[in-house]
mmCIF file of C-alpha atoms in Angstrom:
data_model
loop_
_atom_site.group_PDB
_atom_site.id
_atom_site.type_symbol
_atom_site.label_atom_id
_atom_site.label_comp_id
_atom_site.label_asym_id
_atom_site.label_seq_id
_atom_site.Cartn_x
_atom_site.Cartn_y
_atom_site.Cartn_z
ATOM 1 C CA UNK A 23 -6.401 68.021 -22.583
ATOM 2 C CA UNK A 24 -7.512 69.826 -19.736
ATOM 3 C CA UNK A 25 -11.697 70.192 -19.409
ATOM 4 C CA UNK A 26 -14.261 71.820 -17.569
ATOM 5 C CA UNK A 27 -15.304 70.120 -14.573
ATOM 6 C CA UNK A 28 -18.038 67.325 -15.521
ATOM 7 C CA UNK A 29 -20.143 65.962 -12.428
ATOM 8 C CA UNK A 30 -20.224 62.505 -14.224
ATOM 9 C CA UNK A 31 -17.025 62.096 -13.097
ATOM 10 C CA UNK A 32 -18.556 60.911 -9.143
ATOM 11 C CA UNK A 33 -20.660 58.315 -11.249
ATOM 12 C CA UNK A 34 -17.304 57.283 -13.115
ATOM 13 C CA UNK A 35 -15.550 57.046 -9.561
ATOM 14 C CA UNK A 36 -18.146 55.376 -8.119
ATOM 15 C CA UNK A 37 -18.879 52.500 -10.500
ATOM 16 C CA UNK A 38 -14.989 51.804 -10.985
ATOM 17 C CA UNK A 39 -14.883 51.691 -6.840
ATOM 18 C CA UNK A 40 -17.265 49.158 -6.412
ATOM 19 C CA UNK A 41 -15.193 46.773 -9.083
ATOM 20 C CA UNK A 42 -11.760 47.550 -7.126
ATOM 21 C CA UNK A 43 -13.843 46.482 -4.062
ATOM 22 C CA UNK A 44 -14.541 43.536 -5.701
ATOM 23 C CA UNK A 45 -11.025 42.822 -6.520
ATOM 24 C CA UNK A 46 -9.905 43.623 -3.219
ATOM 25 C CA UNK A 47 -12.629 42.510 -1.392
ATOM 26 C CA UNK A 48 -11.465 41.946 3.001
ATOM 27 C CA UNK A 49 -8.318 43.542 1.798
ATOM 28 C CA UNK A 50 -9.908 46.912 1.227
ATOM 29 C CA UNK A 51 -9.910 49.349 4.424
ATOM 30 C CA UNK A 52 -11.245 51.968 2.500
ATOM 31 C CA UNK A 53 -11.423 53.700 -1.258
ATOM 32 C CA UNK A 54 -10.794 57.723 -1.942
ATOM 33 C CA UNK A 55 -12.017 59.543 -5.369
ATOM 34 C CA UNK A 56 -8.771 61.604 -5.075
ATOM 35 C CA UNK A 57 -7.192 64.218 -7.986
ATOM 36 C CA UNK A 58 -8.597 67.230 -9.892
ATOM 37 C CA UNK A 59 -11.783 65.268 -10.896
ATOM 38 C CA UNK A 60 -12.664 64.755 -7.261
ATOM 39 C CA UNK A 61 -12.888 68.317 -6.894
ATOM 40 C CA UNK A 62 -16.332 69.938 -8.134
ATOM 41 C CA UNK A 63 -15.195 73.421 -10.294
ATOM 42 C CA UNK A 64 -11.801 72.397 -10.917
ATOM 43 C CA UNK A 65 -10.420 72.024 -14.525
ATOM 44 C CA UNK A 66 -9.123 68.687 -14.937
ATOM 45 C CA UNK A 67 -7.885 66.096 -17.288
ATOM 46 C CA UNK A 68 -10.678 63.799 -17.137
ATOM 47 C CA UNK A 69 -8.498 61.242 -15.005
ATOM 48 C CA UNK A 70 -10.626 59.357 -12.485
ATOM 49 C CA UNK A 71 -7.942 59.181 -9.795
ATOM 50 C CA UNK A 72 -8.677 56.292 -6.858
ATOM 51 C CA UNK A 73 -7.077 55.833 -4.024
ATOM 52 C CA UNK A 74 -7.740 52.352 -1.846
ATOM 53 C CA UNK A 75 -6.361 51.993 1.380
ATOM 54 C CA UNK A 76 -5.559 48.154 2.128
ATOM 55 C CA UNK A 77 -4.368 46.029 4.733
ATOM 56 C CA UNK A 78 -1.434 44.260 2.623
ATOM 57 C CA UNK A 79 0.375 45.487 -0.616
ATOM 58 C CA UNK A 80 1.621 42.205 -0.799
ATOM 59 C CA UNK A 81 -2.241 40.877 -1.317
ATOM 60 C CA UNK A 82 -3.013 43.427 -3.708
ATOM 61 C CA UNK A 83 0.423 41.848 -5.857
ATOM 62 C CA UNK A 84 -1.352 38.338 -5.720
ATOM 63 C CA UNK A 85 -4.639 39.835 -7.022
ATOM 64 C CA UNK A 86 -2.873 41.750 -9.769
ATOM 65 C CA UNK A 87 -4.402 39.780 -12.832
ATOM 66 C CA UNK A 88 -7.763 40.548 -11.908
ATOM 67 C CA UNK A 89 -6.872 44.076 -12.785
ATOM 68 C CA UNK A 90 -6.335 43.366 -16.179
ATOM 69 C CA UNK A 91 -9.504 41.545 -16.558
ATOM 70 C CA UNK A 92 -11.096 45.065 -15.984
ATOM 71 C CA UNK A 93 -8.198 46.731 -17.881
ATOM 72 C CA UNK A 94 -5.524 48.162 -15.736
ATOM 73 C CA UNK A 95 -1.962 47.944 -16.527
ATOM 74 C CA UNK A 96 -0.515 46.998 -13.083
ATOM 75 C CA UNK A 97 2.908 48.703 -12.638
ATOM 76 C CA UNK A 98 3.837 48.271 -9.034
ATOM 77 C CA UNK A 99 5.251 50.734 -7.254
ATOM 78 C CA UNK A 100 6.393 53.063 -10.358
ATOM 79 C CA UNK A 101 8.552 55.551 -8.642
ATOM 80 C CA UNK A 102 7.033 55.865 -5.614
ATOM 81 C CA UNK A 103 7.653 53.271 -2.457
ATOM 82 C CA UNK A 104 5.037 52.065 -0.463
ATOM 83 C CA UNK A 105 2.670 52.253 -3.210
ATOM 84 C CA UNK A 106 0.935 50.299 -6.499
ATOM 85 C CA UNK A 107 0.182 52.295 -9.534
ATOM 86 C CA UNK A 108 -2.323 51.259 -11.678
ATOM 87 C CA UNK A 109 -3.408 52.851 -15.255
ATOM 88 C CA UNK A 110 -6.098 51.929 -17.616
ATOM 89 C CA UNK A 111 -7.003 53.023 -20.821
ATOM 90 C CA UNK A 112 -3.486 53.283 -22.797
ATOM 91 C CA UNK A 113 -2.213 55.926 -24.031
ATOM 92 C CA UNK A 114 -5.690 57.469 -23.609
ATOM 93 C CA UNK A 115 -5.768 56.727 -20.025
ATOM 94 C CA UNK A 116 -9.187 57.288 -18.576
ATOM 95 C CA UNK A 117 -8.519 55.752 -14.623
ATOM 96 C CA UNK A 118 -5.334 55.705 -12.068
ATOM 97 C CA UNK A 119 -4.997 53.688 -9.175
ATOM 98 C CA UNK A 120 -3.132 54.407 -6.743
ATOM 99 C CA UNK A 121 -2.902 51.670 -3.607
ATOM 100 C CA UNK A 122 -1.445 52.228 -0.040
ATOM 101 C CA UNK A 123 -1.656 49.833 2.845
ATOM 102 C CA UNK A 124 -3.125 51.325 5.792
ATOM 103 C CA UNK A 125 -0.106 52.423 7.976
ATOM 104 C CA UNK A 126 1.187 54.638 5.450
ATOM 105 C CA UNK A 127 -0.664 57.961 6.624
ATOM 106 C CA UNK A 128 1.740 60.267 4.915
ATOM 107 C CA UNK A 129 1.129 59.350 1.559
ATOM 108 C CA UNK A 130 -2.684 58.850 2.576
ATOM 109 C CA UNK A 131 -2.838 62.393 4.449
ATOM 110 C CA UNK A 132 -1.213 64.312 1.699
ATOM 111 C CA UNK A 133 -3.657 63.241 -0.884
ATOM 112 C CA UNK A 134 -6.572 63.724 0.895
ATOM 113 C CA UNK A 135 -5.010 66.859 2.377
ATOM 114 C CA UNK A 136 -5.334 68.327 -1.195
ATOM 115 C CA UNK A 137 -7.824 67.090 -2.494
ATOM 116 C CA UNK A 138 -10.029 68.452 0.998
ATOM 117 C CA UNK A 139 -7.903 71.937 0.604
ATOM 118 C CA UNK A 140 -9.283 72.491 -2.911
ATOM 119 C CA UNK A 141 -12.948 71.546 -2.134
ATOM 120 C CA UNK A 142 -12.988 74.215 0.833
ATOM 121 C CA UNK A 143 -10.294 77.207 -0.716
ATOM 122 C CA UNK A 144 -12.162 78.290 -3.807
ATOM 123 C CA UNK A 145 -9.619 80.881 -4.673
ATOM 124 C CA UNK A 146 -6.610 78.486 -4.489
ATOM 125 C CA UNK A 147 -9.295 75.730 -6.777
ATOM 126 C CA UNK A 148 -9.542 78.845 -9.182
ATOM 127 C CA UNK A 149 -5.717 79.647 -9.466
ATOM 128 C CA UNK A 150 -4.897 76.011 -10.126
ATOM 129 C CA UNK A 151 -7.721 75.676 -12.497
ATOM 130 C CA UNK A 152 -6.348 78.916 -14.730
ATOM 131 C CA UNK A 153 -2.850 77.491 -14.374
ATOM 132 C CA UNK A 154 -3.896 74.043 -15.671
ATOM 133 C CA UNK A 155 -5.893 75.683 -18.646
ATOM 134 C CA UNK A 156 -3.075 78.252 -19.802
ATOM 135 C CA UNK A 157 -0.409 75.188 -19.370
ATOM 136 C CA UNK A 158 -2.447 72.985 -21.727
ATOM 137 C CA UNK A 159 -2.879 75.838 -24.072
ATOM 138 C CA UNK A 160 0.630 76.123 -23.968
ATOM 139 C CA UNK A 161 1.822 72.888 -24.217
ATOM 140 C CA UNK A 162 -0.951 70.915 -26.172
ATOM 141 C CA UNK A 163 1.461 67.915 -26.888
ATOM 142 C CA UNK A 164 4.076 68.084 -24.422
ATOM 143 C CA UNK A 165 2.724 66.390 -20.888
ATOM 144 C CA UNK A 166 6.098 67.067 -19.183
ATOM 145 C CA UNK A 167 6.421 70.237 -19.871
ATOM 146 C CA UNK A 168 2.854 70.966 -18.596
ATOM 147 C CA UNK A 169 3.869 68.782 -15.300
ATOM 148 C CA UNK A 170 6.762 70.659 -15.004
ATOM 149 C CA UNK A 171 5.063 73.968 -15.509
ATOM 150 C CA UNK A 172 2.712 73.784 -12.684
ATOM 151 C CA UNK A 173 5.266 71.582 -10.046
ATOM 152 C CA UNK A 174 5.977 74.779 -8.192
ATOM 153 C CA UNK A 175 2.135 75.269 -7.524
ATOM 154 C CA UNK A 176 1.274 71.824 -6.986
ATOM 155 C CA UNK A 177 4.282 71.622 -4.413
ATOM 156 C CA UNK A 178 3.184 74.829 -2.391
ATOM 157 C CA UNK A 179 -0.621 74.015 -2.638
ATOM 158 C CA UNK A 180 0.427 70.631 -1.351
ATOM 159 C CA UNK A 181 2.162 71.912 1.711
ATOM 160 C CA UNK A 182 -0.327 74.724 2.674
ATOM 161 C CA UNK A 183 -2.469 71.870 2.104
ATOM 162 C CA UNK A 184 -0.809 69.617 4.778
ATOM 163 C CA UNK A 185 -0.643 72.571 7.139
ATOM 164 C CA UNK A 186 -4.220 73.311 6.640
ATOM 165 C CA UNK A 187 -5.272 69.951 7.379
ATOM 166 C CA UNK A 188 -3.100 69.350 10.641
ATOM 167 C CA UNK A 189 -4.314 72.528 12.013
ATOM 168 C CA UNK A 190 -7.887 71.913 11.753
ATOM 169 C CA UNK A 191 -7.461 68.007 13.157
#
């Protein structure tokens, strides 16, 4: 299900960041509302999408049972190195974590790289946004299909994004 942007999603963001803080407490360098819901107009699946930046994956793997006390599913790397994946909600997931320690800019970079490229290219926000509707109109029940049917976009938004970003640092 793909929705109209919904400002409460900031308040969502921002009340789940201070409990991963919590969590994560010295650990946490920094936390990122990242995904479609962290961009204001875009069409989204109303996925909170958070990003913490930490000194030590290896801490975050001892503090992993206070994440189901607020109920995440902890699920470790989950097909991406470097990283820990968290999901809440079940099959009608409402949050995603996604954890990198600090020295792992690329991964960092790109998602705030897109996430920044959105918020400031209203015409590429708009294009993704139409794509994301149709696709969910489309495929109402079928999530890989609907992945699969905007991976071209997302992987060309993604490196204009990258470009974008490195030119104006």
């Amino acid at each position: 299900m793909v929705v109209a942007y919904d400002p409460r999603w900031v308040e969502q963001y921002n009340s789940e960041a201070l409990k991963i803080k919590g969590i994560l407490q010295d650990n946490c360098v920094t936390i990122h509302h990242i995904g479609s819901t962290a961009v204001k107009g875009l069409y989204a699946k109303p996925i909170i999408d958070i990003m913490p930046v930490v000194h030590s994956l290896e801490e975050v793997d001892g503090v992993s049972t206070e994440f189901g006390k607020i109920g995440y599913e902890y699920m470790g790397e989950f097909g991406i190195k470097g990283r820990r994946y968290l999901s809440k909600g079940g099959n009608d997931r409402t949050h995603h974590i996604h954890i990198f320690r600090e020295d792992n800019t690329a991964d960092i970079s790109r998602h705030l790289a897109v996430r920044d490229y959105l918020r400031t290219h209203k015409d590429v926000c708009e294009k993704y946004s139409a794509l994301k509707r149709t696709l969910a109109q489309k495929y109402p029940y079928d999530i890989n299909s609907y992945s699969e049917g905007k991976a071209s976009f997302v992987r060309q938004m993604e490196k204009n994004a990258v470009i974008w970003k490195e030119q104006a640092t």
